[in-house]
mmCIF file of C-alpha atoms in Angstrom:
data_model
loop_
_atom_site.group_PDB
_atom_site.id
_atom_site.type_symbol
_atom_site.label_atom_id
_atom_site.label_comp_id
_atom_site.label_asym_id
_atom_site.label_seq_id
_atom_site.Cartn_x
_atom_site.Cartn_y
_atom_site.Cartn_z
ATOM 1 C CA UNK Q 1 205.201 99.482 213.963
ATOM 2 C CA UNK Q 2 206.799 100.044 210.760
ATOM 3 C CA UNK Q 3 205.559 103.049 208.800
ATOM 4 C CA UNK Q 4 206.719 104.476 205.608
ATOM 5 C CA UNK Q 5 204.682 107.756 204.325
ATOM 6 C CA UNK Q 6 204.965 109.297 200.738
ATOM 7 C CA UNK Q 7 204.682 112.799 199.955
ATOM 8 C CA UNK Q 8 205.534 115.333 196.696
ATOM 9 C CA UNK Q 9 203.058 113.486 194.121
ATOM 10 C CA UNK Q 10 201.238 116.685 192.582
ATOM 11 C CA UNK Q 11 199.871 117.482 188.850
ATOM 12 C CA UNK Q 12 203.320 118.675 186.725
ATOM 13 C CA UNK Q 13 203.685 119.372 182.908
ATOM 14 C CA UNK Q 14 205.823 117.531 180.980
ATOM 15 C CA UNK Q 15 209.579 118.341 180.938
ATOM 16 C CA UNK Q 16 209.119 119.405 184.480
ATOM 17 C CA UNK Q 17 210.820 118.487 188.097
ATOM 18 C CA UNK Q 18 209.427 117.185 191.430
ATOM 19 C CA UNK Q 19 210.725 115.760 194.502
ATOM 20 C CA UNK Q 20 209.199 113.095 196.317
ATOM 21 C CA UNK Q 21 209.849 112.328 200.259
ATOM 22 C CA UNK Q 22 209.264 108.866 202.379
ATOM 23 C CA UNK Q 23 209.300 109.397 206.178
ATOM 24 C CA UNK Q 24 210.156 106.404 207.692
ATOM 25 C CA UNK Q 25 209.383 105.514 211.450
ATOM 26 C CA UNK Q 26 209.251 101.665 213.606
ATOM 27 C CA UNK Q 27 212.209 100.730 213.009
ATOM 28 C CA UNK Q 28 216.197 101.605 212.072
ATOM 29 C CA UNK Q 29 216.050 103.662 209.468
ATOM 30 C CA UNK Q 30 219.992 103.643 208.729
ATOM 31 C CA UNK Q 31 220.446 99.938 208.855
ATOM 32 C CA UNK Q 32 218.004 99.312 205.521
ATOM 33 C CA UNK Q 33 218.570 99.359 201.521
ATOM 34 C CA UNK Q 34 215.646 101.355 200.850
ATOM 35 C CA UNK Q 35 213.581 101.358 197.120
ATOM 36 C CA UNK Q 36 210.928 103.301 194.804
ATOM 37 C CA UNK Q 37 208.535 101.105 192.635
ATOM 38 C CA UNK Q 38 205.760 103.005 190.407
ATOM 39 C CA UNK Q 39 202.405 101.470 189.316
ATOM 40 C CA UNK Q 40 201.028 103.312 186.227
ATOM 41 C CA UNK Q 41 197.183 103.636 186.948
ATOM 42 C CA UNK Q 42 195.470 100.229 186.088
ATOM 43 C CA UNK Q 43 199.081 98.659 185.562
ATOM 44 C CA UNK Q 44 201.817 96.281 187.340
ATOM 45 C CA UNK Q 45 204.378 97.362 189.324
ATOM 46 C CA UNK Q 46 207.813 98.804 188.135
ATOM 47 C CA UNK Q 47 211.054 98.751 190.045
ATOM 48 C CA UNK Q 48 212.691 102.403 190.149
ATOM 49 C CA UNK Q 49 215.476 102.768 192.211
ATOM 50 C CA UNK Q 50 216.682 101.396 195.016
ATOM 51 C CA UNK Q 51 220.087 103.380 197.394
ATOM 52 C CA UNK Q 52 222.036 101.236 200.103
ATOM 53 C CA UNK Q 53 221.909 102.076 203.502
ATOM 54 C CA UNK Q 54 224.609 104.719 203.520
ATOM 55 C CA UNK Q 55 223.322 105.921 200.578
ATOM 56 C CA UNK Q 56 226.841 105.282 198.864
ATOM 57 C CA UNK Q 57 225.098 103.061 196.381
ATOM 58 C CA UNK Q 58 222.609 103.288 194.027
ATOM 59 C CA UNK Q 59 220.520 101.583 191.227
ATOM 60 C CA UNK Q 60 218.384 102.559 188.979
ATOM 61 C CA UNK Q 61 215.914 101.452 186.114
ATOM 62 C CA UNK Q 62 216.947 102.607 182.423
ATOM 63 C CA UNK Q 63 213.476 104.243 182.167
ATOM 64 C CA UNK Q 64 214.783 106.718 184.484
ATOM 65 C CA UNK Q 65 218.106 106.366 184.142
ATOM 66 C CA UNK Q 66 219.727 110.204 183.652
ATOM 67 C CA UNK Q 67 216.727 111.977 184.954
ATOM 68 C CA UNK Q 68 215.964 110.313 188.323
ATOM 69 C CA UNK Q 69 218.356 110.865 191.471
ATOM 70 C CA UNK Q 70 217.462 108.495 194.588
ATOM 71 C CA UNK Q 71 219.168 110.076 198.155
ATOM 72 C CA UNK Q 72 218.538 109.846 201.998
ATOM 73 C CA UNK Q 73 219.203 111.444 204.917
ATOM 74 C CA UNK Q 74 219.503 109.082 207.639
ATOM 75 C CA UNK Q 75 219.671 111.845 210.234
ATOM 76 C CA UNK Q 76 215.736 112.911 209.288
ATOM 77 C CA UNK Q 77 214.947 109.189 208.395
ATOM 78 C CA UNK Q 78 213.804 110.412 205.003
ATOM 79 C CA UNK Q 79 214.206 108.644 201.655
ATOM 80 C CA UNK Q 80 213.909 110.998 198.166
ATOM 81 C CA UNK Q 81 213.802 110.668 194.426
ATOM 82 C CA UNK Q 82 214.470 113.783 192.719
ATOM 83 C CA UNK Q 83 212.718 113.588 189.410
ATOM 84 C CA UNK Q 84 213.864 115.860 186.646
ATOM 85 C CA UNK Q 85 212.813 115.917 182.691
ATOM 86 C CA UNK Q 86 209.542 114.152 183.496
ATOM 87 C CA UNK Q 87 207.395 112.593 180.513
ATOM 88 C CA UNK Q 88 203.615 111.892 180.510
ATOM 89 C CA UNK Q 89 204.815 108.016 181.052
ATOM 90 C CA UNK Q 90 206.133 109.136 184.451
ATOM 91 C CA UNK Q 91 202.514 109.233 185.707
ATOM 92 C CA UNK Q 92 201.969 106.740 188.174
ATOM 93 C CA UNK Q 93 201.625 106.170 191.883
ATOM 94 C CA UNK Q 94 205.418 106.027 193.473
ATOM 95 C CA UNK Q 95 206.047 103.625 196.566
ATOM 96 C CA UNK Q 96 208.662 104.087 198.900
ATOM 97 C CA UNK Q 97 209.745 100.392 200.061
ATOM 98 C CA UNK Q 98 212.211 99.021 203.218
ATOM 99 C CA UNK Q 99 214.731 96.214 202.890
ATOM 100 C CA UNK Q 100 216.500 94.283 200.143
ATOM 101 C CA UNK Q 101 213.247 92.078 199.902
ATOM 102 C CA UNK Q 102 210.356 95.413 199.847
ATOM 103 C CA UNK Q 103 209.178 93.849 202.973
ATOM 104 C CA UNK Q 104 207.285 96.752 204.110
ATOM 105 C CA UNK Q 105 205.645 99.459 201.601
ATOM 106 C CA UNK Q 106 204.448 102.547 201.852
ATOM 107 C CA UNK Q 107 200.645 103.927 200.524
ATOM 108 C CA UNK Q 108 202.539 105.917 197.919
ATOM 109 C CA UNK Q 109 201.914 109.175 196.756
ATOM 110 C CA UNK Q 110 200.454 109.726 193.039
ATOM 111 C CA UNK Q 111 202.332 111.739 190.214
ATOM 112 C CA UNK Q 112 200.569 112.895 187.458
ATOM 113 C CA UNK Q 113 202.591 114.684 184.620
ATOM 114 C CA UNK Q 114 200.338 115.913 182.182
ATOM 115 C CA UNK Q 115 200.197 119.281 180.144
ATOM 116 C CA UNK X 1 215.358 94.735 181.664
ATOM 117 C CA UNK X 2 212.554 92.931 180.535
ATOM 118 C CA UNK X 3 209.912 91.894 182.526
ATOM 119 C CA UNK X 4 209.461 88.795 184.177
ATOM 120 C CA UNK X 5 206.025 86.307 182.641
ATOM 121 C CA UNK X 6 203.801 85.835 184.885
ATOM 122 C CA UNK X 7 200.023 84.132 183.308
ATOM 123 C CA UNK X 8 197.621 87.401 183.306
ATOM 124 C CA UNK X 9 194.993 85.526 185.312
ATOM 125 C CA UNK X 10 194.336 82.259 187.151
ATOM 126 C CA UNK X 11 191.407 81.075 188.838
ATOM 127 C CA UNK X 12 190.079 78.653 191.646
ATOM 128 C CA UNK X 13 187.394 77.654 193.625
ATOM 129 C CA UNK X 14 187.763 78.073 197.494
ATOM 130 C CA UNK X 15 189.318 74.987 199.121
ATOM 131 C CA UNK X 16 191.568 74.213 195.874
ATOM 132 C CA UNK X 17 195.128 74.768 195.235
ATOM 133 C CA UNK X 18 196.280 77.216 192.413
ATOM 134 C CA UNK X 19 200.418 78.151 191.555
ATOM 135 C CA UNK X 20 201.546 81.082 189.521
ATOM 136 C CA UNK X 21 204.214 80.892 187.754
ATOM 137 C CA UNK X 22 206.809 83.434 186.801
ATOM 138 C CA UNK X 23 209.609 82.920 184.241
ATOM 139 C CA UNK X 24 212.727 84.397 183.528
ATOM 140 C CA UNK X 25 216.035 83.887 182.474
ATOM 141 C CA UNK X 26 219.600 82.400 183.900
ATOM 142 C CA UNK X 27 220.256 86.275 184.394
ATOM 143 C CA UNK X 28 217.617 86.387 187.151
ATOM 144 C CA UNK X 29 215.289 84.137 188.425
ATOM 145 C CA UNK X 30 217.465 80.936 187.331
ATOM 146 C CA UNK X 31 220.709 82.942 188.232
ATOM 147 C CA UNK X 32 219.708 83.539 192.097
ATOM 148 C CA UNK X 33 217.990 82.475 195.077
ATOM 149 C CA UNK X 34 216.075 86.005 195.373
ATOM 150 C CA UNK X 35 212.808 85.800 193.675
ATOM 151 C CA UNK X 36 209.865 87.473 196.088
ATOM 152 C CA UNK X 37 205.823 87.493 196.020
ATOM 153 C CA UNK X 38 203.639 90.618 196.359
ATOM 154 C CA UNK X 39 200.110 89.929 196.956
ATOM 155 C CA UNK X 40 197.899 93.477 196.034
ATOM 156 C CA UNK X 41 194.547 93.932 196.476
ATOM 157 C CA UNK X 42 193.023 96.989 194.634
ATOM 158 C CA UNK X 43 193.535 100.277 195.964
ATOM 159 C CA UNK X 44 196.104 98.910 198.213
ATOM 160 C CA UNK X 45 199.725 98.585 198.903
ATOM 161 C CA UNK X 46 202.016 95.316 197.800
ATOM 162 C CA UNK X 47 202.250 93.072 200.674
ATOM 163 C CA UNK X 48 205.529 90.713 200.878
ATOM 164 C CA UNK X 49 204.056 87.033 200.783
ATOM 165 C CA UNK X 50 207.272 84.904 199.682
ATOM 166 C CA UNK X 51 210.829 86.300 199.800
ATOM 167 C CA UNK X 52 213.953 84.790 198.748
ATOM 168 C CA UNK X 53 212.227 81.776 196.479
ATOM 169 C CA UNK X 54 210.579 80.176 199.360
ATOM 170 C CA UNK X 55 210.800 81.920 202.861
ATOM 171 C CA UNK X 56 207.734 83.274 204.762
ATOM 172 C CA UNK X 57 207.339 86.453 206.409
ATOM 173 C CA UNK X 58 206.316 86.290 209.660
ATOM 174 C CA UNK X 59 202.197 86.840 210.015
ATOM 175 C CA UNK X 60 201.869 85.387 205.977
ATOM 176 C CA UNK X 61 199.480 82.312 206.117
ATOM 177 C CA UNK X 62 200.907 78.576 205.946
ATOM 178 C CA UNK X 63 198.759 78.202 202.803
ATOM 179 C CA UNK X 64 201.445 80.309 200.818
ATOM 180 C CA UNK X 65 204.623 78.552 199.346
ATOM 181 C CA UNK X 66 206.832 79.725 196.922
ATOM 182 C CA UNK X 67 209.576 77.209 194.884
ATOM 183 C CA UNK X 68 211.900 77.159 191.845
ATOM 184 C CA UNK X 69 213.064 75.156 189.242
ATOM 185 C CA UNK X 70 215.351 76.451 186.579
ATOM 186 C CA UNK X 71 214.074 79.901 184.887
ATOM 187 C CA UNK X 72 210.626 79.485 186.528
ATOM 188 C CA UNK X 73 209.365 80.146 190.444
ATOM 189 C CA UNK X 74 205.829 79.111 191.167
ATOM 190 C CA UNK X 75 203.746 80.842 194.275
ATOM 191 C CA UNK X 76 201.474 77.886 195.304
ATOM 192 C CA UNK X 77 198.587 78.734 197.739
ATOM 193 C CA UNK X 78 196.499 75.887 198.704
ATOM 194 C CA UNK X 79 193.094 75.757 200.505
ATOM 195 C CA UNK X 80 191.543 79.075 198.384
ATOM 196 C CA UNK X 81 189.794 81.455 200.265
ATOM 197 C CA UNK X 82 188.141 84.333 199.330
ATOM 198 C CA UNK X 83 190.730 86.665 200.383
ATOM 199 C CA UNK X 84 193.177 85.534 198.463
ATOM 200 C CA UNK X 85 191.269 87.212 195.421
ATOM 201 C CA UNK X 86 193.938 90.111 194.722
ATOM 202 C CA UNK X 87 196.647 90.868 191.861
ATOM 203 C CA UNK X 88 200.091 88.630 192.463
ATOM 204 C CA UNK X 89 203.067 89.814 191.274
ATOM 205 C CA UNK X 90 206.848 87.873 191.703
ATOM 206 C CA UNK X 91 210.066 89.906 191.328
ATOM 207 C CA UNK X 92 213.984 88.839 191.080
ATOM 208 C CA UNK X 93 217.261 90.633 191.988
ATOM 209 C CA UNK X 94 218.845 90.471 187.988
ATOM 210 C CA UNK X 95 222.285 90.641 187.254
ATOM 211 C CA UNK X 96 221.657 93.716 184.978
ATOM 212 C CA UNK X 97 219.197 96.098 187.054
ATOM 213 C CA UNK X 98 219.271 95.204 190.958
ATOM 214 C CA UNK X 99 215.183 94.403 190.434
ATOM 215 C CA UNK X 100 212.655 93.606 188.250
ATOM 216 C CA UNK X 101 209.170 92.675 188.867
ATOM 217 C CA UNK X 102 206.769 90.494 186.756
ATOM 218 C CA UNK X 103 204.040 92.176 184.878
ATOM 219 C CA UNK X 104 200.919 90.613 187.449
ATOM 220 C CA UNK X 105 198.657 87.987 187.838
ATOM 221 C CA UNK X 106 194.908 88.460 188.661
ATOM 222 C CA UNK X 107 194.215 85.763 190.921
ATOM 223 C CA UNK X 108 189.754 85.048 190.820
ATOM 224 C CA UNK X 109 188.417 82.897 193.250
ATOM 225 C CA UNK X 110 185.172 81.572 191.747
#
């Protein structure tokens, strides 16, 4: 069974950092494009950033362009987004998602940046 | 990277047919074959309904079908049922960002 588990979402002021994690687990970790998507609370979904399966490619939104850094480590099966500079319109729950298509997501893990 | 139009809500009684549509531009959903569904119920995670304009994930109900024509993809889902009452949202691989999603459809089934 295919299981993807966020962690890292905590309470952070404004210009601050946080790193979130997605432990993955069912299926090949290393063989999947992997992606973040946000949902601000009450609103749609954004795409984030997405990093291929080597991790020697990645994509980002300009929102986050500059401050965001997407990375795995396919030896832990672990997916990250580094989030530096944060604003107050960071605040949102963050998904972790498998596969070129998002075909399996994970509960996601809530970030709030507020002073 | 704009987001795609989706209609904020439809509606339908149980037993009809109702399609969402989602428009874009020749950059994305006219330029390429990868326009997905999300179906969301609230407090829960996306679920993958329609992937690549019209495919069907394995376990997703025969009542959902997903086309394209020009700038627009439709999700159709005939027979309404009560379950299907969620949040819809379609998204398309875009020649400027890898993804973009739609900003949501609220899908009541009366």
């Amino acid at each position: 069974e295919v299981q993807l588990v966020e962690s890292g979402g905590v309470v952070v002021q404004p210009g601050g950092s946080l790193r979130l994690s997605c432990a993955a687990s069912g299926f090949t970790f290393d063989d999947y494009t992997m992606h973040w998507v946000r949902q601000a609370p009450g609103k749609g979904l954004e795409w984030v950033s997405l990093i291929s399966w080597d991790g020697g490619s990645t994509y980002y939104a300009d929102s986050v362009k500059g401050r965001f850094t997407i990375s795995r480590d396919n030896s832990k099966n672990s997916l990250y987004l580094q989030m530096n500079s944060l604003r107050t319109e960071d605040t949102a729950l963050y998904y972790c998602a498998k596969d070129r298509v998002l075909d399996y997501w994970g509960q996601g893990t809530l970030v709030t940046v507020s002073s | 990277q704009s987001a795609l139009t989706q209609p904020a809500s439809v509606s339908g009684s149980p037993g009809q047919s109702i399609t969402i549509s989602c428009t874009g531009t020749s950059s994305d959903v006219g330029g390429y074959n990868y326009v997905s569904w999300y179906q969301q119920h609230p407090g829960k995670a996306p679920k993958l309904m329609i992937y690549d304009v019209s495919n069907r994930p394995s376990g997703v109900s025969n009542r959902f079908s997903g086309s394209k024509s020009g700038n627009t993809a439709s999700l159709t889902i005939s027979g309404l049922q009560a379950e299907d009452e969620a949040d819809y949202y379609c998204s398309s691989y875009t020649s400027s960002s890898p993804w973009v999603f739609g900003g949501g459809t609220k899908l009541t089934v009366l």
